[in-house]
mmCIF file of C-alpha atoms in Angstrom:
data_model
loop_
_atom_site.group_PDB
_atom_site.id
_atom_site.type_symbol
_atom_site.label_atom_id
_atom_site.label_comp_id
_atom_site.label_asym_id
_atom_site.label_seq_id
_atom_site.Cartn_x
_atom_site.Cartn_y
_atom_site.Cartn_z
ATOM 1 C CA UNK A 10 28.193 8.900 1.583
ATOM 2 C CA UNK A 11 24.999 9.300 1.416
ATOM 3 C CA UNK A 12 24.063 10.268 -2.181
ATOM 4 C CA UNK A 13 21.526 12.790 -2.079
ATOM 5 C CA UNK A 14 24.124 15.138 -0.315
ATOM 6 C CA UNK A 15 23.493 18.379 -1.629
ATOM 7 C CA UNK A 16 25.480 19.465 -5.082
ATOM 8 C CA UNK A 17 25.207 22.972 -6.412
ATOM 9 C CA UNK A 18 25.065 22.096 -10.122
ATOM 10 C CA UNK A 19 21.520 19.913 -8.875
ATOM 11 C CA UNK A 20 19.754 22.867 -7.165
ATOM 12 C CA UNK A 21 18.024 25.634 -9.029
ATOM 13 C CA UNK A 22 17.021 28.917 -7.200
ATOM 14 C CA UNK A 23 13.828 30.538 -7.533
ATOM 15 C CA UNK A 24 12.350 33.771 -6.746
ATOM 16 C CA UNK A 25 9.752 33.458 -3.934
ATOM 17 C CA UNK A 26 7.036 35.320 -2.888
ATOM 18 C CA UNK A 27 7.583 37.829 -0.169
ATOM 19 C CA UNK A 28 8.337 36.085 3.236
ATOM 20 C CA UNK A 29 8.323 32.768 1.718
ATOM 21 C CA UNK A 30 10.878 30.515 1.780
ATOM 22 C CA UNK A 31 13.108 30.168 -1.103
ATOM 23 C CA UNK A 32 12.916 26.868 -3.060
ATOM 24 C CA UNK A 33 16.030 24.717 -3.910
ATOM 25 C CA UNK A 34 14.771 22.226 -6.810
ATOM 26 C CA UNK A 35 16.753 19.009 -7.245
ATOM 27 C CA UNK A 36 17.082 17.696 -10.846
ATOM 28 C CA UNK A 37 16.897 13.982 -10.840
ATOM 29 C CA UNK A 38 17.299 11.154 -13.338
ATOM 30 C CA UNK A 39 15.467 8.083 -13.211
ATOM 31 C CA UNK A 40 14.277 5.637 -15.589
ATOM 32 C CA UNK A 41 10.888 5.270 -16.347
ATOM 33 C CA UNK A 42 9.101 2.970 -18.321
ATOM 34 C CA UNK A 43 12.653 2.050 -20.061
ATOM 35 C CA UNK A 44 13.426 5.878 -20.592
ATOM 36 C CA UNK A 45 15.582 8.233 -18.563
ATOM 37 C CA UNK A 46 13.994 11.329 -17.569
ATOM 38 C CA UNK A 47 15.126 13.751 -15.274
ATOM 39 C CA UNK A 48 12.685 14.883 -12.961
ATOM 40 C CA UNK A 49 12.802 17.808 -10.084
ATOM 41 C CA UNK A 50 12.094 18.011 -5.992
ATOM 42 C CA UNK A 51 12.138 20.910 -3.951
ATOM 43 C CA UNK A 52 15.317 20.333 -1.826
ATOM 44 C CA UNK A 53 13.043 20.999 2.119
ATOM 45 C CA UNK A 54 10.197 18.852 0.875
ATOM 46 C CA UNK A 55 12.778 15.926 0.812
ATOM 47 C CA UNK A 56 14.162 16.538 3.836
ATOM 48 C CA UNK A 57 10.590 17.915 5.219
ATOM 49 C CA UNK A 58 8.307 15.709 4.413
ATOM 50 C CA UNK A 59 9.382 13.083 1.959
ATOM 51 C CA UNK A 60 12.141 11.370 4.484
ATOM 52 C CA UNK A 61 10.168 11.408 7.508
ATOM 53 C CA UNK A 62 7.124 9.501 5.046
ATOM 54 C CA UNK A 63 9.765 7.085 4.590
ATOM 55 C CA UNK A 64 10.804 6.777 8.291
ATOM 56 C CA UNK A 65 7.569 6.165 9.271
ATOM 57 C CA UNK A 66 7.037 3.122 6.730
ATOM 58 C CA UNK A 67 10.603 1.742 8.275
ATOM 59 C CA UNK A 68 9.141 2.202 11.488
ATOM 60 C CA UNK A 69 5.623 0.556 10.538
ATOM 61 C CA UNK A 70 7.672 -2.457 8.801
ATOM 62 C CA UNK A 71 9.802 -3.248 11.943
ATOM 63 C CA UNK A 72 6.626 -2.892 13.970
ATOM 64 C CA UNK A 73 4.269 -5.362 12.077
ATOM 65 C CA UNK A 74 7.963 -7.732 11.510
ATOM 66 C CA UNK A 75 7.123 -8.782 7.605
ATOM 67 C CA UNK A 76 6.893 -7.246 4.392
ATOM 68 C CA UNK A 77 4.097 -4.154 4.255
ATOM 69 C CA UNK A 78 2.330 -2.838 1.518
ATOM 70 C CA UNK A 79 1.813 0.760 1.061
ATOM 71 C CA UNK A 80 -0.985 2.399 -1.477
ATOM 72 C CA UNK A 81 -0.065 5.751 -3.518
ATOM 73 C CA UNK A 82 -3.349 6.423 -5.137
ATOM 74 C CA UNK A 83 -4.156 9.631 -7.307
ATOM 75 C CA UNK A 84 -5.629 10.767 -10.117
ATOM 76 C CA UNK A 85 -3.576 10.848 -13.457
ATOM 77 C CA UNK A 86 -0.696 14.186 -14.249
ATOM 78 C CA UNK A 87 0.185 13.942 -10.510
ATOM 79 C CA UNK A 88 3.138 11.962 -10.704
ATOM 80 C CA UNK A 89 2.806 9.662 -8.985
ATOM 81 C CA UNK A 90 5.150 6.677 -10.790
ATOM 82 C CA UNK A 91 8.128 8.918 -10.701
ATOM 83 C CA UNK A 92 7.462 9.965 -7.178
ATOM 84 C CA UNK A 93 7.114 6.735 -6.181
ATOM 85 C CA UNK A 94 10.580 6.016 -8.042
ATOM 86 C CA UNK A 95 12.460 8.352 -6.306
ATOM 87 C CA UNK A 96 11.235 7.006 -3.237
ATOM 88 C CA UNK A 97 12.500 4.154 -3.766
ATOM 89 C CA UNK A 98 15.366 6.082 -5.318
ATOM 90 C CA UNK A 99 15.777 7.648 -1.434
ATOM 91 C CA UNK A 100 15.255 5.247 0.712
ATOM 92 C CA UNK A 101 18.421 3.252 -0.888
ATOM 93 C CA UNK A 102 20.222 5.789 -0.462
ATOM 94 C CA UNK A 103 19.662 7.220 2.755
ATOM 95 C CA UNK A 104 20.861 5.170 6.015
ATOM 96 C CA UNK A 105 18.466 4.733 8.292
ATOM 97 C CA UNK A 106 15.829 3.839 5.808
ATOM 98 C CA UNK A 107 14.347 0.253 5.358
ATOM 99 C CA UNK A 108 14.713 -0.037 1.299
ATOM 100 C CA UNK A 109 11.475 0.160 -0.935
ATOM 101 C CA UNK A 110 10.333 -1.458 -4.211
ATOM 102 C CA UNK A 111 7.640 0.839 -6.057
ATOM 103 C CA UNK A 112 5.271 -1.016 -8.637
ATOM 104 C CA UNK A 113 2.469 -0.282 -10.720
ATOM 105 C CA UNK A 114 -1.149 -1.408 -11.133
ATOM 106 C CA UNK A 115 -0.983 -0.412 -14.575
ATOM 107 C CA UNK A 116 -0.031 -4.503 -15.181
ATOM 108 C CA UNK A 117 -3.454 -5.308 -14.181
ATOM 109 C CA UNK A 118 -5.148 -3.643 -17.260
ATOM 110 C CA UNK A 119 -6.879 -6.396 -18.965
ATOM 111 C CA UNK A 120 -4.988 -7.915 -22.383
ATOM 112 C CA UNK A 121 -5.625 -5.814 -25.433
ATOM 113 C CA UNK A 122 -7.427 -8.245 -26.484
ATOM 114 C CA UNK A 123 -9.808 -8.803 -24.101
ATOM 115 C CA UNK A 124 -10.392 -4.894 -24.359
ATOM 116 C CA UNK A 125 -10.941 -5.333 -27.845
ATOM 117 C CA UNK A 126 -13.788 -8.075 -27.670
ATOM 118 C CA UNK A 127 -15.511 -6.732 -24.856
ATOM 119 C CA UNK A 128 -17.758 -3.618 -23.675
ATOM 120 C CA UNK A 129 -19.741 -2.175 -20.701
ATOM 121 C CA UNK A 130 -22.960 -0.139 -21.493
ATOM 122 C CA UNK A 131 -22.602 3.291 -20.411
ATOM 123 C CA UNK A 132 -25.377 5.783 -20.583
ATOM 124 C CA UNK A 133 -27.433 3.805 -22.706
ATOM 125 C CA UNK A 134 -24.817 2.748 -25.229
ATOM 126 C CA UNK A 135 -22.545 -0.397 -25.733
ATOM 127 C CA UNK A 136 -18.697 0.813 -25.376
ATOM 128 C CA UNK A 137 -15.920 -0.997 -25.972
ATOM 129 C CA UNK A 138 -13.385 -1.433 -23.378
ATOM 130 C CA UNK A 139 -10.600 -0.470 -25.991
ATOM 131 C CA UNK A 140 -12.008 3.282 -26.018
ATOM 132 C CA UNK A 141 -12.155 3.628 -22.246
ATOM 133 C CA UNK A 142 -8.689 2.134 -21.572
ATOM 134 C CA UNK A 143 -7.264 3.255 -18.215
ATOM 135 C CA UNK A 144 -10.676 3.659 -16.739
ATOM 136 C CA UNK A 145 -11.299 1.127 -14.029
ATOM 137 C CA UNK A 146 -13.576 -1.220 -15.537
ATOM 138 C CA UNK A 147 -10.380 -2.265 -17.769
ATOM 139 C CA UNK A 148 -8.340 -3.487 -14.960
ATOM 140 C CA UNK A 149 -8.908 -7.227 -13.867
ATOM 141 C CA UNK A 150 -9.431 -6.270 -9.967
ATOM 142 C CA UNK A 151 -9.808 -10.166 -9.908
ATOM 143 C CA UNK A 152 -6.527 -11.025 -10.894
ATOM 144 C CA UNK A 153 -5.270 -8.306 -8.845
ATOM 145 C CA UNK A 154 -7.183 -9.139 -5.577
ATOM 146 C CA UNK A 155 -5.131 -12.860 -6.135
ATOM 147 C CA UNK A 156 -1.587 -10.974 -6.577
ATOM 148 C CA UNK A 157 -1.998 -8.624 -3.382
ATOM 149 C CA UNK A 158 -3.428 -11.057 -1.159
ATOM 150 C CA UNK A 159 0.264 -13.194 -1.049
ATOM 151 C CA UNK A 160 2.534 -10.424 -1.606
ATOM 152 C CA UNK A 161 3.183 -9.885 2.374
ATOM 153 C CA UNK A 162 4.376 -13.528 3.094
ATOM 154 C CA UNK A 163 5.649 -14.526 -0.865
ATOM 155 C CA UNK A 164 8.339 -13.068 -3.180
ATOM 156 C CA UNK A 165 5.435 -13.088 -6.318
ATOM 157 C CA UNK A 166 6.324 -11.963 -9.939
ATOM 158 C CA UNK A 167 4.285 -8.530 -10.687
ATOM 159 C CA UNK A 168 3.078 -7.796 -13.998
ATOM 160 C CA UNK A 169 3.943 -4.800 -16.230
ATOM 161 C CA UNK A 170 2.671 -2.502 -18.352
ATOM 162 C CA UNK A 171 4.689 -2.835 -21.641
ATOM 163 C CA UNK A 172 4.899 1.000 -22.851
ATOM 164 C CA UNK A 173 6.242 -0.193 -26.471
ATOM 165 C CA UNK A 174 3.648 -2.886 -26.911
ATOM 166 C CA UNK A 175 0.992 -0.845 -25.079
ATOM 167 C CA UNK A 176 0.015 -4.459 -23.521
ATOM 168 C CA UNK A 177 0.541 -6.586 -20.219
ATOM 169 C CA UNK A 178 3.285 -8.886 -19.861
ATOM 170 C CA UNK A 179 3.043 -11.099 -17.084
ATOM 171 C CA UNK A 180 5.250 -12.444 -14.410
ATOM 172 C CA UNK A 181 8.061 -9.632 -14.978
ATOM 173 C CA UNK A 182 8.996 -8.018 -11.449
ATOM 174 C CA UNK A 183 9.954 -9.855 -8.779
ATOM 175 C CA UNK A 184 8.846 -8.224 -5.160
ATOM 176 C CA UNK A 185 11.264 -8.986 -2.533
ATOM 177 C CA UNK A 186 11.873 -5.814 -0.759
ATOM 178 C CA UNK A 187 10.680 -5.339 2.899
ATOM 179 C CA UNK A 188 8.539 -2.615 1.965
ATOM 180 C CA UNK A 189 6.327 -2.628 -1.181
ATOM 181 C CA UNK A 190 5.124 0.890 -2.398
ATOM 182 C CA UNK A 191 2.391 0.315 -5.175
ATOM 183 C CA UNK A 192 1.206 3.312 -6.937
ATOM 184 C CA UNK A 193 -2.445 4.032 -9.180
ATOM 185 C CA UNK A 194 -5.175 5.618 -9.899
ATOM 186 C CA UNK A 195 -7.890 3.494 -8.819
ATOM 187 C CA UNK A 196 -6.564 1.762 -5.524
ATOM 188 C CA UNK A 197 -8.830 3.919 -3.187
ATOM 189 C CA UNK A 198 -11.613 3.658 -5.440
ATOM 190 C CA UNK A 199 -15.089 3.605 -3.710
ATOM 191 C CA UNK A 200 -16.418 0.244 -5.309
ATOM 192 C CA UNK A 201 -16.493 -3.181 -3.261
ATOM 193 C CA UNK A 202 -14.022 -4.881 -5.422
ATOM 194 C CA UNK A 203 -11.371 -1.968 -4.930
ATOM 195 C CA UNK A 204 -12.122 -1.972 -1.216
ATOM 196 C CA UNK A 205 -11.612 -5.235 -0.904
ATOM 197 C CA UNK A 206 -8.318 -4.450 -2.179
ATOM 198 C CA UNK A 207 -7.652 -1.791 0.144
ATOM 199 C CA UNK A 208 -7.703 -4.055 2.803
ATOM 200 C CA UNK A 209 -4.804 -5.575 2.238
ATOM 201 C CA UNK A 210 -2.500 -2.143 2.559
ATOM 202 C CA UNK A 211 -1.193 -1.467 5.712
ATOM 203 C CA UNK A 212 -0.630 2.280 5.029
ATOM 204 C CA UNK A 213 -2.355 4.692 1.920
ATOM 205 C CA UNK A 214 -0.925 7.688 0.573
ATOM 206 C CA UNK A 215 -3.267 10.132 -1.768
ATOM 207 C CA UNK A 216 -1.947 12.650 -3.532
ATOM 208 C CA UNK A 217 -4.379 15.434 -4.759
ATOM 209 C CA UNK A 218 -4.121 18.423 -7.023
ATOM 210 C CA UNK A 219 -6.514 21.359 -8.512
ATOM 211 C CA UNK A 220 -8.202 20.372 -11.477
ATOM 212 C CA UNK A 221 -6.800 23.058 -13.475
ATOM 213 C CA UNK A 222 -3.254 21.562 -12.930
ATOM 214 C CA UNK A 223 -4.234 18.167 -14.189
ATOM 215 C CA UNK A 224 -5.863 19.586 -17.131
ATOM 216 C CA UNK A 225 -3.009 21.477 -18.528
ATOM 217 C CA UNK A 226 -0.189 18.584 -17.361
ATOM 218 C CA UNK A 227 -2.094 16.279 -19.376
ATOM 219 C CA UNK A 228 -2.594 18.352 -22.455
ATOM 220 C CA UNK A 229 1.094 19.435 -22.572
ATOM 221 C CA UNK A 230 1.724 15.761 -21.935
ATOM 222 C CA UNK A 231 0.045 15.035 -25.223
ATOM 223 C CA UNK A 232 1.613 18.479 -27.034
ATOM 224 C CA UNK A 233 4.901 16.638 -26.228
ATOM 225 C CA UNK A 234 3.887 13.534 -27.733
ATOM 226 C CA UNK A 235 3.180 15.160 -30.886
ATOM 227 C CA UNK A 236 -0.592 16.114 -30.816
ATOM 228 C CA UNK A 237 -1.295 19.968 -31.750
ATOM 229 C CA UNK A 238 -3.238 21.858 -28.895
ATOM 230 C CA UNK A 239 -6.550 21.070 -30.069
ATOM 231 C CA UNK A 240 -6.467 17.501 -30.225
ATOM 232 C CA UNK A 241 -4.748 16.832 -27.140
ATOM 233 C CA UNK A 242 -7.134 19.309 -25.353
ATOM 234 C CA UNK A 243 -10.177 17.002 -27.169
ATOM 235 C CA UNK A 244 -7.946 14.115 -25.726
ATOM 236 C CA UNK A 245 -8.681 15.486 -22.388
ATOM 237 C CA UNK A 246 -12.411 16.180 -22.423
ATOM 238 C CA UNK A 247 -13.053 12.766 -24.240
ATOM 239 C CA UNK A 248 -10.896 10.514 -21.530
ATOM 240 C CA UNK A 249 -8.743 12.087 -19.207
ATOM 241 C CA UNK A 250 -10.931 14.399 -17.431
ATOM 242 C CA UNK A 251 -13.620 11.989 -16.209
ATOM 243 C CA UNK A 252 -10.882 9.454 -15.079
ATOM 244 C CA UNK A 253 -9.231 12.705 -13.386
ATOM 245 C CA UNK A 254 -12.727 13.984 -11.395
ATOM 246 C CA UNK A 255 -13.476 10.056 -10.574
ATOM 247 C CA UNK A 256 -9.782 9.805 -9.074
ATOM 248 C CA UNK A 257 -10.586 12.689 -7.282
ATOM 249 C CA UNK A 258 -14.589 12.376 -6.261
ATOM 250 C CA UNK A 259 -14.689 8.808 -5.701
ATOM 251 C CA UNK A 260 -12.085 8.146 -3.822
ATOM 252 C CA UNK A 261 -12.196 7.128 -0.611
ATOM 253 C CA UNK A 262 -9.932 8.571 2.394
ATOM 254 C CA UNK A 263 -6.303 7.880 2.584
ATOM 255 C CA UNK A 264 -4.301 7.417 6.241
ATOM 256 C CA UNK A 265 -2.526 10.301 4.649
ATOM 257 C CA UNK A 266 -2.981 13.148 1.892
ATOM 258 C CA UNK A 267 -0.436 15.365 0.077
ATOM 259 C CA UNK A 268 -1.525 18.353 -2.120
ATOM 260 C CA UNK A 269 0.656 19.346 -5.459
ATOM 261 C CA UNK A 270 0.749 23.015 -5.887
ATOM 262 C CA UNK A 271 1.235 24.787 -9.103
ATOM 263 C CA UNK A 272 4.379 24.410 -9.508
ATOM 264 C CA UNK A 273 4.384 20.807 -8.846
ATOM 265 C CA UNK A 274 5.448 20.604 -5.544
ATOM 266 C CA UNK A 275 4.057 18.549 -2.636
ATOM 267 C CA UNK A 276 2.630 19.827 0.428
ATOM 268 C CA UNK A 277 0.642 18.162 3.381
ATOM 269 C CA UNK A 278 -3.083 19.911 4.317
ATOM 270 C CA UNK A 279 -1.626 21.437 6.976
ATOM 271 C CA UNK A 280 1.658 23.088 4.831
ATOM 272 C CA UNK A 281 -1.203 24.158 2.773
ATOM 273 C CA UNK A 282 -3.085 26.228 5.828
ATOM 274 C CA UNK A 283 0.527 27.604 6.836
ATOM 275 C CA UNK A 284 1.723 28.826 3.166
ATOM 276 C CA UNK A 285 -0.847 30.534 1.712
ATOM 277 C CA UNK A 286 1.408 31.433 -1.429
ATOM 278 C CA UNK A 287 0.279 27.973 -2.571
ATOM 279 C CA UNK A 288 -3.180 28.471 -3.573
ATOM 280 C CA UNK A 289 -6.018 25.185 -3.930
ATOM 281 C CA UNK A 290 -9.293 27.026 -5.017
ATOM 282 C CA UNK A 291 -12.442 25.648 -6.480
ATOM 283 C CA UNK A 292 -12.962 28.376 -8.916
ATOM 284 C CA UNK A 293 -12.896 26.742 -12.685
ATOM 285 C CA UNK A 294 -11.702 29.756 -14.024
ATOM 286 C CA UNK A 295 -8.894 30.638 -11.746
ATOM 287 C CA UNK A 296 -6.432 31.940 -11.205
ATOM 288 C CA UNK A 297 -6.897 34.420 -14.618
ATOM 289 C CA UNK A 298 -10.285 34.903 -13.845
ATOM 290 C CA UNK A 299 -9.979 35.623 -10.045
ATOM 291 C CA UNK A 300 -7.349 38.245 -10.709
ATOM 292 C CA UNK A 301 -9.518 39.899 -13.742
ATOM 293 C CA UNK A 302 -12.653 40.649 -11.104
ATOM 294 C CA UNK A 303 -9.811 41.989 -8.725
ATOM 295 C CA UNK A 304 -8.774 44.416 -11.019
ATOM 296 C CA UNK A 305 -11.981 45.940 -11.799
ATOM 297 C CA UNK A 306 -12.703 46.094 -8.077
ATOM 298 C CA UNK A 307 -11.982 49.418 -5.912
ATOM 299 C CA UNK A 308 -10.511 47.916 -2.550
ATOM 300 C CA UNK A 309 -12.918 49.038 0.586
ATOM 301 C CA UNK A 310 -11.500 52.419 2.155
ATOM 302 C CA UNK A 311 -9.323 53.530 -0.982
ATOM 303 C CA UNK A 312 -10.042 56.370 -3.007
ATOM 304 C CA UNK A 313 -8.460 55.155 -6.633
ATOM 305 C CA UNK A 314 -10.108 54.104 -9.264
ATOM 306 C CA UNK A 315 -9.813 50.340 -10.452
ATOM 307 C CA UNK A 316 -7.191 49.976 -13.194
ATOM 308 C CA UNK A 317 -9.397 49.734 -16.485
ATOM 309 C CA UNK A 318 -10.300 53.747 -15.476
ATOM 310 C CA UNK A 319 -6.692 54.846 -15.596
ATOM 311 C CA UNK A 320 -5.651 55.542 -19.237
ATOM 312 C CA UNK A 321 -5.606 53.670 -21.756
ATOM 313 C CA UNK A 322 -1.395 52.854 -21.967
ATOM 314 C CA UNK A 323 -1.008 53.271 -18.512
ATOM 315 C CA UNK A 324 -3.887 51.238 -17.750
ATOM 316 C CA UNK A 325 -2.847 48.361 -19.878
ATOM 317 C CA UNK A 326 0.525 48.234 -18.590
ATOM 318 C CA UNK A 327 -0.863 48.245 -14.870
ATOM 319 C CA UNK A 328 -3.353 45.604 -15.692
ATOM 320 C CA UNK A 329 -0.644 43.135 -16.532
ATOM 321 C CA UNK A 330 1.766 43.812 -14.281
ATOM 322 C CA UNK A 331 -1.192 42.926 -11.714
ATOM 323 C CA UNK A 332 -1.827 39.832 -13.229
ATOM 324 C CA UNK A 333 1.603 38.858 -13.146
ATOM 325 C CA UNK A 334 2.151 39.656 -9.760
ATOM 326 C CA UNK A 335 -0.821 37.784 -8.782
ATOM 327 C CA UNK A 336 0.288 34.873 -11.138
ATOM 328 C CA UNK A 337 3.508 35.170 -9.494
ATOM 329 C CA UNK A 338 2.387 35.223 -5.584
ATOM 330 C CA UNK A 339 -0.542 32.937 -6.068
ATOM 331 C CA UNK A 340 2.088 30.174 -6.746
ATOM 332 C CA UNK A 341 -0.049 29.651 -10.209
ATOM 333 C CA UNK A 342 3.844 30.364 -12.266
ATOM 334 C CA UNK A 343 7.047 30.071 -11.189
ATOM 335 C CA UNK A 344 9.502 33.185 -11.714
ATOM 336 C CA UNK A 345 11.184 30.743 -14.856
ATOM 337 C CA UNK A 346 7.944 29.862 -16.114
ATOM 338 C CA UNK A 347 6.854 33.668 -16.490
ATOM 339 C CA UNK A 348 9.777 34.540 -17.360
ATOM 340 C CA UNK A 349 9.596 32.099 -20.236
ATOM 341 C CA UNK A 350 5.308 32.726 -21.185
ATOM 342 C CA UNK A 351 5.468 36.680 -21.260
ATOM 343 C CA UNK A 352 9.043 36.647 -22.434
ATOM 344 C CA UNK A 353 11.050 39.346 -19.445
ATOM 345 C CA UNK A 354 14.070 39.504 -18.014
ATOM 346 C CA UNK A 355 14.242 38.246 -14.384
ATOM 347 C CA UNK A 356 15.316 41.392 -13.311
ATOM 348 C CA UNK A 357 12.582 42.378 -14.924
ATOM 349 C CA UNK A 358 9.813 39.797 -12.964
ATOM 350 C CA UNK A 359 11.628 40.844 -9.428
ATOM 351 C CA UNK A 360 10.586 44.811 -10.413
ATOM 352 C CA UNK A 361 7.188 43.544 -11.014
ATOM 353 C CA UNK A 362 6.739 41.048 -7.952
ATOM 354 C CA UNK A 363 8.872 43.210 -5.494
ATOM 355 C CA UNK A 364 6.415 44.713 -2.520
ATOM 356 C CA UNK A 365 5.038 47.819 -2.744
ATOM 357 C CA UNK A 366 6.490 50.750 -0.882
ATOM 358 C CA UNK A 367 4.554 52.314 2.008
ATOM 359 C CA UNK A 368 2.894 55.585 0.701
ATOM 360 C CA UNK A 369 4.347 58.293 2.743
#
């Protein structure tokens, strides 16, 4: 049997926007990093697009006759290490599928302390690699370029990232599946050492996202690990967000891209041109922003005055049952996470979001 068959307790059901499909999210545990954590899938992008990703690497791997290595490269709050789980996760489970192995690079960060006794100069200043940890100057690309270049033809150990030590150990996981799915941040990096790396892949996977997204992943990410708002948003602006814009900006491009949308699912660039409830937009401030200059707008060819003019109750309530709607069909909230921020009632939310009737 296979065991990703659907079962109803697994599959929540969302409101969508109108004429959009409706989403069926899998819950799924797997263990990462020595803790279980259940993460969720939209039920059509495994079938759509995740399965077929893995056909094509069994297809690859019986072409080329040996073991292949695959790159998942993005930048950090994408998920990429429990994606790249529950490939693995899939393919074991599905027949048809040549099995996977995902790994990390994160066992190629130098020893802490190496980090600790050495530094890069950096606008002027002497840092030490301790403060930058994570960036790619504090992986050993050398050491790495030695591991990658025998693990099509040998069954190597792998290093790990120890998350209780917060150090490598060395020598841990042994590769032996036909298919080797390695995910990080930096493996597309445009830098010679990193493309020398990249030559040794024989298929690369990116996976993007809006800047905005990343941001507030990675702050609630730090929120959950017990920082307050403010220091885990001066967490971000310190560290995270340059390593996020470098993923992003520097990076070179992959033999394939997904795109996660705002409610963390995965599409391809084309899903993105067909669904246009799933919104990738380079304006910093959006989507609150966007909708706020909407609302103070009078639509060409309509006679009503923008919603600030209409009084003062009846404008307020209007105002924010706009922006929810927008929130809503923009993709930027799912129907449980509004429900949840501004505190209604789903029956509530579907009032809001339904469509419009004609005027007569």
């Amino acid at each position: 049997m296979n065991e990703f068959q659907n079962n109803k307790n697994d599959i929540i059901e969302e409101i969508q926007p109108q004429g959009a499909p409706v989403k069926h999210w899998r819950t799924v545990q797997l263990s990462i990093n020595g803790l279980v954590q259940k993460v969720r899938y939209n039920e059509s992008t495994i079938t759509g697009l995740f399965r077929p990703f893995l056909q094509r690497l069994t297809t690859l791997q019986q072409q080329k006759g040996r073991r292949i290595l695959v790159f998942l490269a993005a930048p950090p709050a994408v998920g990429k290490s429990t994606l790249a789980l529950f490939l693995e996760k899939l393919s074991r489970g599905t027949t048809g599928l040549t099995p996977i192995q995902a790994i990390g690079l994160d066992g190629f960060h130098y020893h802490n302390d190496y980090l600790q006794s050495h530094s890069i100069q950096k606008n002027g200043q002497s840092i030490p690699l301790y403060q930058i940890k994570g960036a790619p100057e504090t992986f050993d690309v050398i050491h790495f370029l030695d591991k990658i270049s025998h693990i099509t033809n040998e069954d190597i150990r792998w290093p790990v990232y120890d998350r209780m030590r917060h150090d490598v150990v060395e020598d841990v996981q042994r590769i032996h599946r036909p298919i080797i799915l390695l995910e990080g941040n930096w493996l597309l990096l445009r830098h010679p050492d990193w493309q020398r790396a990249r030559s040794y892949a024989d298929y690369t996977l990116f996976l993007s996202a809006h800047p905005n997204d990343l941001k507030t992943r990675l702050i609630n990410r730090k929120m959950q690990g017990g920082l307050s708002y403010e220091a885990a948003a001066a967490f971000y602006q310190k560290s995270d967000s340059e390593n996020v814009m470098r993923v992003l900006q520097q990076s070179v491009p992959a033999d394939e891209t997904w795109i996660m949308g705002h409610d963390g699912d995965y599409h391809t660039e084309a899903d993105i041109q067909r669904r246009k409830n799933v919104s990738i937009m380079d304006d910093s401030d959006f989507p609150l922003a966007t909708i706020l200059r909407g609302l103070t707008e009078t639509p060409t060819g309509e006679e009503h005055p923008p919603t600030w003019q209409e009084g003062y109750v009846e404008g307020l309530t209007a105002a924010r049952m706009a922006i929810l709607r927008q929130l809503y069909l923009t993709g930027s909230l799912s129907s449980k996470e509004l429900c949840e921020k501004f505190q209604l009632k789903p029956e509530e939310l579907k009032e809001i979001v339904k469509p419009a009737e004609p005027k007569k």
